[in-house]
CSV table of C-alpha atoms and ligand atoms in Angstrom, one decimal:
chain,number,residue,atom,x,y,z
A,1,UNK,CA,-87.1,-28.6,25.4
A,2,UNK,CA,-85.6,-26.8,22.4
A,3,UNK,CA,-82.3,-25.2,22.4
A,4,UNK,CA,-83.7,-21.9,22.2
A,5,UNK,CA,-85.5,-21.9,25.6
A,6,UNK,CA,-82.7,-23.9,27.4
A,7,UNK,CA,-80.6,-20.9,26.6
A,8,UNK,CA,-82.7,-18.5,27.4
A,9,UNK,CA,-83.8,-20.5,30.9
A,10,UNK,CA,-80.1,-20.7,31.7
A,11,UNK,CA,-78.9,-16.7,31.3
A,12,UNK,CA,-81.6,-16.2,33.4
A,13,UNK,CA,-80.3,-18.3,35.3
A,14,UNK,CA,-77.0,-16.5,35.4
A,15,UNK,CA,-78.9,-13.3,35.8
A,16,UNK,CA,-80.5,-13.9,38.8
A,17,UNK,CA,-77.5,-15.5,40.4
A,18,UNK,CA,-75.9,-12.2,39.7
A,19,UNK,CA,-79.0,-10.4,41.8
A,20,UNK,CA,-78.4,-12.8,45.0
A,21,UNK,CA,-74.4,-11.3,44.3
A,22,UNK,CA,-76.4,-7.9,45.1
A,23,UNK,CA,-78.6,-8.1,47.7
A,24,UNK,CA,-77.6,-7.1,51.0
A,25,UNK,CA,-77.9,-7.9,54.4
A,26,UNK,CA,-81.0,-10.3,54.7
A,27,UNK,CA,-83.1,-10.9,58.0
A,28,UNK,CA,-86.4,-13.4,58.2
A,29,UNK,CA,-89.3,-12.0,59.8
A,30,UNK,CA,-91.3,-9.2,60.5
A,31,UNK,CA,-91.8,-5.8,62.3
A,32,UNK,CA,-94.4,-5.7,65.1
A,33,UNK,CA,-95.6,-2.6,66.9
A,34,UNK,CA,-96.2,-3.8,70.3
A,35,UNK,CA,-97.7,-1.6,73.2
A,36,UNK,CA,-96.0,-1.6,76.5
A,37,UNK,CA,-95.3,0.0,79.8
A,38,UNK,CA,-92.3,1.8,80.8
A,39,UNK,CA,-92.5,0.8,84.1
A,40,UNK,CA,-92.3,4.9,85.4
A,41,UNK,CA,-95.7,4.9,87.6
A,42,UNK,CA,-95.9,8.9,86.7
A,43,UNK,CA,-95.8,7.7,82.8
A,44,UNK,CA,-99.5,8.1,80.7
A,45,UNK,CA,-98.9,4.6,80.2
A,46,UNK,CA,-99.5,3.8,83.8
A,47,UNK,CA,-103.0,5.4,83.0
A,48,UNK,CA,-103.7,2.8,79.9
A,49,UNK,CA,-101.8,4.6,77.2
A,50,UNK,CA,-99.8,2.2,76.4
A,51,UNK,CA,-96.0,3.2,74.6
A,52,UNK,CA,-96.4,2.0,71.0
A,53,UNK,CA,-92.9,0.5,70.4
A,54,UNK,CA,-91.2,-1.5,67.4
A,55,UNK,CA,-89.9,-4.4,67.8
A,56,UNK,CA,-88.9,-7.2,65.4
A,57,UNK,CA,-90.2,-10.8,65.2
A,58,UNK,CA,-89.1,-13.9,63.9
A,59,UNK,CA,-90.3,-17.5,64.3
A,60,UNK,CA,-87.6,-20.2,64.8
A,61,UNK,CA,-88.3,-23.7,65.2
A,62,UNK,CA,-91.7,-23.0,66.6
A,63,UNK,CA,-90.8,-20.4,69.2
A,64,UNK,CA,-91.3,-16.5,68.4
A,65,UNK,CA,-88.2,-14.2,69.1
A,66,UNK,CA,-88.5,-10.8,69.6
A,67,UNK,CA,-85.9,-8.0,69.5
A,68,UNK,CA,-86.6,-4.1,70.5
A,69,UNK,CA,-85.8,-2.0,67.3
A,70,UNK,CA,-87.2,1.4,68.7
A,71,UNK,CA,-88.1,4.6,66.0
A,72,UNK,CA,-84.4,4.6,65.1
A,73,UNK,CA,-83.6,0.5,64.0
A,74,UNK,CA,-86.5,0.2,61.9
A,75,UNK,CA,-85.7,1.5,58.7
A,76,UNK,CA,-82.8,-1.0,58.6
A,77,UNK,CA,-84.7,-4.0,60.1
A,78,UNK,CA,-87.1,-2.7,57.2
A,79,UNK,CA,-84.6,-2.9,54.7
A,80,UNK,CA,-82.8,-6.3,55.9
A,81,UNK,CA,-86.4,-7.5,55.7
A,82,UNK,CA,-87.2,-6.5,51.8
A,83,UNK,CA,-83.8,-7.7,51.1
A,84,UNK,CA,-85.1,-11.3,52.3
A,85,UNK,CA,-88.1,-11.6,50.6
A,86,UNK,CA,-86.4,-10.5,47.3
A,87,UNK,CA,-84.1,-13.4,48.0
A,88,UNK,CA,-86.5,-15.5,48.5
A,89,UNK,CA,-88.4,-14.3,45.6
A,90,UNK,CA,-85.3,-15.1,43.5
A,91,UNK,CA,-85.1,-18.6,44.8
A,92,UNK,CA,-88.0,-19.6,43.6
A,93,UNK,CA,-87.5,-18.5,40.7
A,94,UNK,CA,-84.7,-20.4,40.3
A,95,UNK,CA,-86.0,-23.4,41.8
A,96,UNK,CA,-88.8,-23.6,38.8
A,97,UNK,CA,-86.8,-22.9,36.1
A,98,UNK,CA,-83.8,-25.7,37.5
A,99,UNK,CA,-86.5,-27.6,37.4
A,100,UNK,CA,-88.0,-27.3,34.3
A,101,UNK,CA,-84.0,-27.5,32.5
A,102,UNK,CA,-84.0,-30.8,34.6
A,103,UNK,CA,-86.7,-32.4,33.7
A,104,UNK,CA,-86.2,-31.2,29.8
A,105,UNK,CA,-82.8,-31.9,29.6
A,106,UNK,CA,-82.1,-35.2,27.9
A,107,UNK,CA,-78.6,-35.3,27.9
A,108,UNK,CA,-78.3,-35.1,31.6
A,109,UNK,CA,-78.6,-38.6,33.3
B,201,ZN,ZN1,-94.5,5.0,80.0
C-alpha cells in the first residue's frame, strides 16, 4: 500500500472514531405496532378493533423482548434506534479499512 492511501485510510480512521465520540444514546432493535386488548369489556376492542400500540423489540440470545413505548416513547426509541445503526454503520467501516491497513502494512509484524 503506498503511503498516500495509508494516510488517507488512517484520518479516516480518526474521523470516524471522532463520529462514534458523537453519537448518542444507542438501542438494538426495532419498533413494532402490535394490536391488543385493553382488557375494558365496554372497549371497541372487545368488539375486534384491536388498540394499535407501539412497542419496541429486540432479540437477545434467541429470545424476543418486548417493551411498551406508547405514542409518546417512540420518537426516542426511534432516535436511540438510528443512532445504532449509524454505529454500526461506522464499525464496519472501520472494520474494512483496519483491515485493509493490516493486511498492507509491512512494517507491522
Ligand atoms: Zn380497548
Amino acid at each position: 500500500m503506498n503511503k498516500k492511501l495509508s494516510e488517507k485510510l488512517t484520518s479516516r480512521i480518526a474521523e470516524l472514531q471522532k463520529q462514534i465520540a458523537q453519537i448518542g444514546p444507542v438501542m438494538r432493535g426495532s419498533i413494532v405496532k402490535l394490536a391488543s386488548k385493553c382488557g375494558n369489556l365496554n372497549c371497541r376492542c372487545a368488539q375486534g378493533q384491536k388498540h394499535q400500540q407501539f412497542y419496541f423489540s429486540v432479540s437477545k440470545k434467541g429470545k424476543t423482548k418486548l417493551i411498551f413505548l406508547g405514542e409518546s416513547k417512540v420518537q426516542k426509541a426511534r432516535t436511540y434506534s438510528d443512532n445504532y445503526k449509524a454505529m454500526v454503520a461506522i464499525l464496519e467501516e472501520m472494520t474494512d479499512i483496519n483491515m485493509q491497513l493490516l493486511k498492507n502494512d509491512r512494517k507491522i509484524k
